[in-house]
PDB file of C-alpha atoms in Angstrom:
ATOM      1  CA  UNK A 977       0.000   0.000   0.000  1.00  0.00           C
ATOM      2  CA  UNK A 978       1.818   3.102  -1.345  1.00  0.00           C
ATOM      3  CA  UNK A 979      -0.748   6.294  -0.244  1.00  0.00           C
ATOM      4  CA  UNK A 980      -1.072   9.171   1.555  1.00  0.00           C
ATOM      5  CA  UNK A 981      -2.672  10.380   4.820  1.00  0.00           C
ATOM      6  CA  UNK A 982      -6.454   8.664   3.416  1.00  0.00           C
ATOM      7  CA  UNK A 983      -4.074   5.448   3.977  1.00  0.00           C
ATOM      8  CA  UNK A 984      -1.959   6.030   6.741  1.00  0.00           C
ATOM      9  CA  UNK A 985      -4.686   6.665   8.897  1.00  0.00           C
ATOM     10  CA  UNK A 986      -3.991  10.336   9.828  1.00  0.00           C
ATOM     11  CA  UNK A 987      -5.908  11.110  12.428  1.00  0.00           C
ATOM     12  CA  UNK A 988      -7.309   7.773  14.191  1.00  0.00           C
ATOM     13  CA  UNK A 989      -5.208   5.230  15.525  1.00  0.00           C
ATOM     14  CA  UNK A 990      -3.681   2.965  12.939  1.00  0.00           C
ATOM     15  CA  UNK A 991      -5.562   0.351  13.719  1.00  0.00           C
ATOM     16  CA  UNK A 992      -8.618   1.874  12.790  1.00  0.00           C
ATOM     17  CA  UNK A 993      -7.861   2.992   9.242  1.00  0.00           C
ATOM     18  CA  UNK A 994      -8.567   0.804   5.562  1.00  0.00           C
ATOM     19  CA  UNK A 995      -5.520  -0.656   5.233  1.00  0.00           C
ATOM     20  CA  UNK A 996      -5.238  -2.567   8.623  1.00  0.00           C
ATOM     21  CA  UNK A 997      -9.121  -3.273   8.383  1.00  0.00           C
ATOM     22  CA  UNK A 998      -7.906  -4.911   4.854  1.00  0.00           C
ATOM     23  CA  UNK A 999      -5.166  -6.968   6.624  1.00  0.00           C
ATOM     24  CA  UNK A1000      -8.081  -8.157   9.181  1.00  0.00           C
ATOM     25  CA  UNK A1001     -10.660  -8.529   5.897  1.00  0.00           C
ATOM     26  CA  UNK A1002      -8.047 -10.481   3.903  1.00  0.00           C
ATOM     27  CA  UNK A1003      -7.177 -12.759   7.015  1.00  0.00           C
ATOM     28  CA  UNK A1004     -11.180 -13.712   7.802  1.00  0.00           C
ATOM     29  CA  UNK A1005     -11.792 -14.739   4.076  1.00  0.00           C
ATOM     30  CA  UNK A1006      -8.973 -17.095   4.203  1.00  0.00           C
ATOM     31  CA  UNK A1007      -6.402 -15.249   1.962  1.00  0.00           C
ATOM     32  CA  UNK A1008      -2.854 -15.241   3.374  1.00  0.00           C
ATOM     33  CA  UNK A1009      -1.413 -12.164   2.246  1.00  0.00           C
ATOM     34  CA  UNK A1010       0.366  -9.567   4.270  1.00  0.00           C
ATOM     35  CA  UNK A1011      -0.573  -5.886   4.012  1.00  0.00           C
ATOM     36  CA  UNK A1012       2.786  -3.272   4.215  1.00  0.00           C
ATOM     37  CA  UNK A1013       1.433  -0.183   4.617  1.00  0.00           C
ATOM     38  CA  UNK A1014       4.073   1.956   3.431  1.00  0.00           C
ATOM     39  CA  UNK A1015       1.861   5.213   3.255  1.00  0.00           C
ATOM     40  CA  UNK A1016       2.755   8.636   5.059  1.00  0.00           C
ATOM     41  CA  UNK A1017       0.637  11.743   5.644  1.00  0.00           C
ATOM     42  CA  UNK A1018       1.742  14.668   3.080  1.00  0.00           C
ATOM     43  CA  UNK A1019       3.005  12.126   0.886  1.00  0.00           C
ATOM     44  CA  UNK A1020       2.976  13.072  -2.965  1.00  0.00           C
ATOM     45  CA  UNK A1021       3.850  10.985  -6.081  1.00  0.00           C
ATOM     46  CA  UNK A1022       7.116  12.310  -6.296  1.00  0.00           C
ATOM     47  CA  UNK A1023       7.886  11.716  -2.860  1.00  0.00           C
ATOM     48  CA  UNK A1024       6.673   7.606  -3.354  1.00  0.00           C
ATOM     49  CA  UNK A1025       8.836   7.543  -6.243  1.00  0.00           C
ATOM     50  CA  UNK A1026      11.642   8.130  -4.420  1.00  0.00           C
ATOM     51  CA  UNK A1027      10.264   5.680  -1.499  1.00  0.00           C
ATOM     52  CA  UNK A1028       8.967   2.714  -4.134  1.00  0.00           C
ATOM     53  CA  UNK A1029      12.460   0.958  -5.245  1.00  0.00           C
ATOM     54  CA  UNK A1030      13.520   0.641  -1.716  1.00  0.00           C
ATOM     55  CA  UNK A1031       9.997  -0.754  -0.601  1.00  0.00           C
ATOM     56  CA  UNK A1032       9.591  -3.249  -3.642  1.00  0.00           C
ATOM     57  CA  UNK A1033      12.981  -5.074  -3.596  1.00  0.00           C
ATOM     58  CA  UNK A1034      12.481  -5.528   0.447  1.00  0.00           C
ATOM     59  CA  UNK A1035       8.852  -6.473   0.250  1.00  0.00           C
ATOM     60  CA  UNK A1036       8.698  -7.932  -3.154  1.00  0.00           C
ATOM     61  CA  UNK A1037       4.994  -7.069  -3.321  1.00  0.00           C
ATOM     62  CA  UNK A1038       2.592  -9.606  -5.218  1.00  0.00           C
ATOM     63  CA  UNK A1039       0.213  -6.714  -5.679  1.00  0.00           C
ATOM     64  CA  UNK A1040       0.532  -2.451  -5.139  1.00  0.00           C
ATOM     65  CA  UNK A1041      -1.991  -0.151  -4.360  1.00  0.00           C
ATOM     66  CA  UNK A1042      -1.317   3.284  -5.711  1.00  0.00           C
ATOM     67  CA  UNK A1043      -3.472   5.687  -4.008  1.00  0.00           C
ATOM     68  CA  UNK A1044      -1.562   8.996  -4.710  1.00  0.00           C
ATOM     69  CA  UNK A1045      -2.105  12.498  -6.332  1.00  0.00           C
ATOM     70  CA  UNK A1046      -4.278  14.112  -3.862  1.00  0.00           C
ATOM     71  CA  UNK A1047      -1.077  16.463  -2.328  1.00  0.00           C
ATOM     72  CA  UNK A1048      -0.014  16.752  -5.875  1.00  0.00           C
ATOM     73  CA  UNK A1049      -3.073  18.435  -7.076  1.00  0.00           C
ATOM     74  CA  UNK A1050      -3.423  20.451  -3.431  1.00  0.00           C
ATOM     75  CA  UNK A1051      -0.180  21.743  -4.209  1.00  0.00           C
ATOM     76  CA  UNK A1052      -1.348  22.837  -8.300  1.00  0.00           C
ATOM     77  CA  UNK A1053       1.608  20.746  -9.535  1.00  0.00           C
ATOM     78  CA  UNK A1054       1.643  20.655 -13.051  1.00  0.00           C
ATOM     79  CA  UNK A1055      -0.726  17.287 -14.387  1.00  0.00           C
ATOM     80  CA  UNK A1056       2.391  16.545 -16.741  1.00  0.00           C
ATOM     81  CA  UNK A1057       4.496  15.678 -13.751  1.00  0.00           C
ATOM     82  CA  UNK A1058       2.004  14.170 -11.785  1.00  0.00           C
ATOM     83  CA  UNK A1059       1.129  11.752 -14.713  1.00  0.00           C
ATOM     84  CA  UNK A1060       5.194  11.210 -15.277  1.00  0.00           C
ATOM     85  CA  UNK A1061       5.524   9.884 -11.718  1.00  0.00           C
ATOM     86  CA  UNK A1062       2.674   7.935 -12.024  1.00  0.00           C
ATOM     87  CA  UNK A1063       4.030   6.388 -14.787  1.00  0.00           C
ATOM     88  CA  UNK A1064       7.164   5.547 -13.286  1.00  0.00           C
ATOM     89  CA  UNK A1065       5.625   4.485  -9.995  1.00  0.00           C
ATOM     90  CA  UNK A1066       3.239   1.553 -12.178  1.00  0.00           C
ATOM     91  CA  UNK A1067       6.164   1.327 -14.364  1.00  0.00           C
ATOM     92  CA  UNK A1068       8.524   0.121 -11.420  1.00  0.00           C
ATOM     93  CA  UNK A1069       5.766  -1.713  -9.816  1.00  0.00           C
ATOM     94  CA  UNK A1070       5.112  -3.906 -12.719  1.00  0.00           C
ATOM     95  CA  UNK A1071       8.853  -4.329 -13.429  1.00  0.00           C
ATOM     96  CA  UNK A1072       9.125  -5.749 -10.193  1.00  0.00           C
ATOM     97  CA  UNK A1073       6.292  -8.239 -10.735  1.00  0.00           C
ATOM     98  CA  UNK A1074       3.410  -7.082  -9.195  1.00  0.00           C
ATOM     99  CA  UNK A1075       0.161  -5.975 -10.156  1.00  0.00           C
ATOM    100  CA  UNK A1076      -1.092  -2.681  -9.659  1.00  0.00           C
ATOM    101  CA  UNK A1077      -4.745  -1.380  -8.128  1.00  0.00           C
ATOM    102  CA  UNK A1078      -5.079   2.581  -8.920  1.00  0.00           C
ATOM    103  CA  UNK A1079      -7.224   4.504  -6.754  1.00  0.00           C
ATOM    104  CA  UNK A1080      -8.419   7.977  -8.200  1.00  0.00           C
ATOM    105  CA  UNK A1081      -8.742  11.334  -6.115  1.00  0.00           C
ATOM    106  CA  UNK A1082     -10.740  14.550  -7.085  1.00  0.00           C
ATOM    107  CA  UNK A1083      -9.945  17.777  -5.593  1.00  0.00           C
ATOM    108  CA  UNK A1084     -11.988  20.840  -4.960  1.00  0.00           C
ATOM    109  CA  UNK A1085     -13.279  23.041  -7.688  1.00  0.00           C
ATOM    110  CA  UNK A1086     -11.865  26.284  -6.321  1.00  0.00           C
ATOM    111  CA  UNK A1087      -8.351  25.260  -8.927  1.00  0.00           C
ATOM    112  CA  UNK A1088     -10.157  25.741 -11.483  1.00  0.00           C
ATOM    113  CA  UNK A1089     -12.297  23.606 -13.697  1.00  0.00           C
ATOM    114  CA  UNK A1090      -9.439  23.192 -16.350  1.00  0.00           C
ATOM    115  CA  UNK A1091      -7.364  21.844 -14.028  1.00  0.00           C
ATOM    116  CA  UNK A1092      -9.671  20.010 -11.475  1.00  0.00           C
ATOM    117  CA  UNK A1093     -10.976  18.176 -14.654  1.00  0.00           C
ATOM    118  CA  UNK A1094      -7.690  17.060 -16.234  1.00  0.00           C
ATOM    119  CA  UNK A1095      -6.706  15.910 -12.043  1.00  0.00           C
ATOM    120  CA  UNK A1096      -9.666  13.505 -12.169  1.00  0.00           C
ATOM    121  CA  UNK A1097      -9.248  12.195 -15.712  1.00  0.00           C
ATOM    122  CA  UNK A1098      -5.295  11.454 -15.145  1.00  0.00           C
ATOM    123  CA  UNK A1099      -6.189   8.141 -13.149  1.00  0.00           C
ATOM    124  CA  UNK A1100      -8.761   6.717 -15.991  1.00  0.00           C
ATOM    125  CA  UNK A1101      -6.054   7.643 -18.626  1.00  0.00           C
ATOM    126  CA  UNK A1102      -3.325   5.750 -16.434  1.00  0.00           C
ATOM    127  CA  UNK A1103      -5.923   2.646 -15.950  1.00  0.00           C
ATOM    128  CA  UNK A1104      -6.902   2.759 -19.597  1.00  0.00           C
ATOM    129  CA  UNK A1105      -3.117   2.918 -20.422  1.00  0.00           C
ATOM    130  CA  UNK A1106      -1.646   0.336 -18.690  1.00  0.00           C
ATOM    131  CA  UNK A1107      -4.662  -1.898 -18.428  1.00  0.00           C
ATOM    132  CA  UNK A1108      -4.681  -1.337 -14.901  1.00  0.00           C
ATOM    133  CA  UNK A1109      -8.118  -2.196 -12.153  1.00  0.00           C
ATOM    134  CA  UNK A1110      -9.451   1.856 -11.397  1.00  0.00           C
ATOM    135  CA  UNK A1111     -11.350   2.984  -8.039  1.00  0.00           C
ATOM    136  CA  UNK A1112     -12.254   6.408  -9.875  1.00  0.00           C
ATOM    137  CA  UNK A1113     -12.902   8.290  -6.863  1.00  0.00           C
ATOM    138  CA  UNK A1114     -11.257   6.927  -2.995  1.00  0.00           C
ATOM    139  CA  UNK A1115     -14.213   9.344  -1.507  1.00  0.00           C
ATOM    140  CA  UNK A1116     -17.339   8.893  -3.008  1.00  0.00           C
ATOM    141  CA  UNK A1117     -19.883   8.579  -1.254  1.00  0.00           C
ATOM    142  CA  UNK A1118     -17.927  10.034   1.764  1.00  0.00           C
ATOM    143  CA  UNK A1119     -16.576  13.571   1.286  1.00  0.00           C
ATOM    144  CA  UNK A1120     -19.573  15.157   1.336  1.00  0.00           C
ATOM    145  CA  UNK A1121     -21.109  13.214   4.055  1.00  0.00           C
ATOM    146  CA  UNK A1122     -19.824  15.653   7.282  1.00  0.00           C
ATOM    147  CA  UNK A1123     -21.330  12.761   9.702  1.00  0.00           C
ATOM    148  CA  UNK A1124     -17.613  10.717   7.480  1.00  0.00           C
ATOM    149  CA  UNK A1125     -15.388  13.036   7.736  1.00  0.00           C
ATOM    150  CA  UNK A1126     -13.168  14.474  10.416  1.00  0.00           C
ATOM    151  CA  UNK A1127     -13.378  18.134  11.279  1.00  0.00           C
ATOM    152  CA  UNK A1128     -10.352  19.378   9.049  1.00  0.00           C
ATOM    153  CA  UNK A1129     -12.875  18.260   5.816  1.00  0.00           C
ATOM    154  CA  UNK A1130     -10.022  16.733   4.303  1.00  0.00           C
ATOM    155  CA  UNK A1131      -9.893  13.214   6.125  1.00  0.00           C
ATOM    156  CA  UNK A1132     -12.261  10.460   6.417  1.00  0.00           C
ATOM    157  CA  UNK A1133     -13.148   9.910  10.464  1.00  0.00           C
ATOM    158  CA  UNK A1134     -12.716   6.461  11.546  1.00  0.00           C
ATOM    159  CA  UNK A1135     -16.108   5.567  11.135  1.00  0.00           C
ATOM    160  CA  UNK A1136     -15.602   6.558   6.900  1.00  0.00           C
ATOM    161  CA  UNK A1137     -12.720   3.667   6.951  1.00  0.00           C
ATOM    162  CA  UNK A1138     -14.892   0.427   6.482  1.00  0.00           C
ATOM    163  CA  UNK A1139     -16.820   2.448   3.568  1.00  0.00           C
ATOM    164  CA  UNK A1140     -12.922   3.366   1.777  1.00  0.00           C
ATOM    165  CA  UNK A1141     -12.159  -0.308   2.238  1.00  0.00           C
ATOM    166  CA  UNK A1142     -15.784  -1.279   0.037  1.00  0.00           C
ATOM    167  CA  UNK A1143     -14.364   1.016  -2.141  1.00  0.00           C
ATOM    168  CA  UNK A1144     -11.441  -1.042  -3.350  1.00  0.00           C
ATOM    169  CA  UNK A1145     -11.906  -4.744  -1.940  1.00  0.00           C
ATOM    170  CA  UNK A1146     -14.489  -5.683  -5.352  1.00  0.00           C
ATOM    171  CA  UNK A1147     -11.009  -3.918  -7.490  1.00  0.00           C
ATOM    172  CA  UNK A1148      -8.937  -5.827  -5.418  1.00  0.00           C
ATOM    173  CA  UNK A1149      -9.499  -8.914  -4.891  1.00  0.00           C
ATOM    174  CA  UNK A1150      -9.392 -10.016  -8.486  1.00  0.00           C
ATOM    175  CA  UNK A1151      -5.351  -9.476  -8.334  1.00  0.00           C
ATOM    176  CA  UNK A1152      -4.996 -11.310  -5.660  1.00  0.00           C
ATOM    177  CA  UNK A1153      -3.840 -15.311  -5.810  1.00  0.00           C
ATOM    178  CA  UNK A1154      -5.482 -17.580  -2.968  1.00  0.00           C
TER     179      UNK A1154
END
């Protein structure tokens, strides 16, 4: 799991975020895998890329979860190098031998709708590109719910993290062998 604060569990105790609920989802339905959560809050693609090499040769990953971008497009960074090290990031992962889940992020409208719209449609160019298994949007159905989100209106609350885990267990679960 290669994300940002949405998967490092910023906020909550780690325990209580999607990825270790997916470690305790994968272990009750019998599958044997072992999540690494290498996420960190703040965390952009460029700063994975520089993360990923280190992370695949030592866990030699069977699967990666890329959920990424949202910094990058907080931040305005141009979509050119956001796509460029997303490219490299699925590029690497593959190389390595795993298979690769993309999870897409939207940000708010107030960058513009040039801008905001070329954001969301990077992830189903990347998906359609590299044949990859797309969660278009890691929030829907929870960023506009305030009841799901903590007080910041950035973050999911702990009570949003079984919903972000429906979002990607029907993309993920595919990838994975038995």
């Amino acid at each position: 799991m290669v994300g940002d604060s949405l998967s490092a569990a910023y906020g909550m105790r780690v325990e209580q975020g999607w990825v270790a609920l997916l470690q305790d989802r994968l272990k009750a339905k019998g599958y044997g895998q072992r999540v690494v959560n290498a996420s960190a809050s703040g965390e952009t693609t460029g700063g994975a890329l520089a993360r990923l090499p280190r992370a695949l040769e030592r866990h030699r990953p069977q699967v990666v979860i890329l959920e990424l971008g949202g910094n990058d497009g907080l931040r305005g960074l141009p979509i050119a190098d956001v796509r460029g090290n997303f490219e490299q990031l699925i590029g690497l992962s593959q190389k390595a031998g795993a298979k690769v889940l993309l999870i897409g992020m939207r940000i708010p409208p107030n960058y513009g709708p040039a801008y905001t719209q070329s954001f969301h449609a990077l992830y189903g160019e990347l998906a359609a590109r590299h044949k990859l298994p797309l969660v278009p949007f890691f929030l829907d159905g929870i960023a506009l719910d305030d009841s799901l989100m903590q007080e910041d209106g950035l973050h999911p609350n702990a009570a949003a993290q079984p919903k972000l885990l429906d979002q990607v267990w029907p993309k993920l679960t595919p990838l994975l062998p038995r």
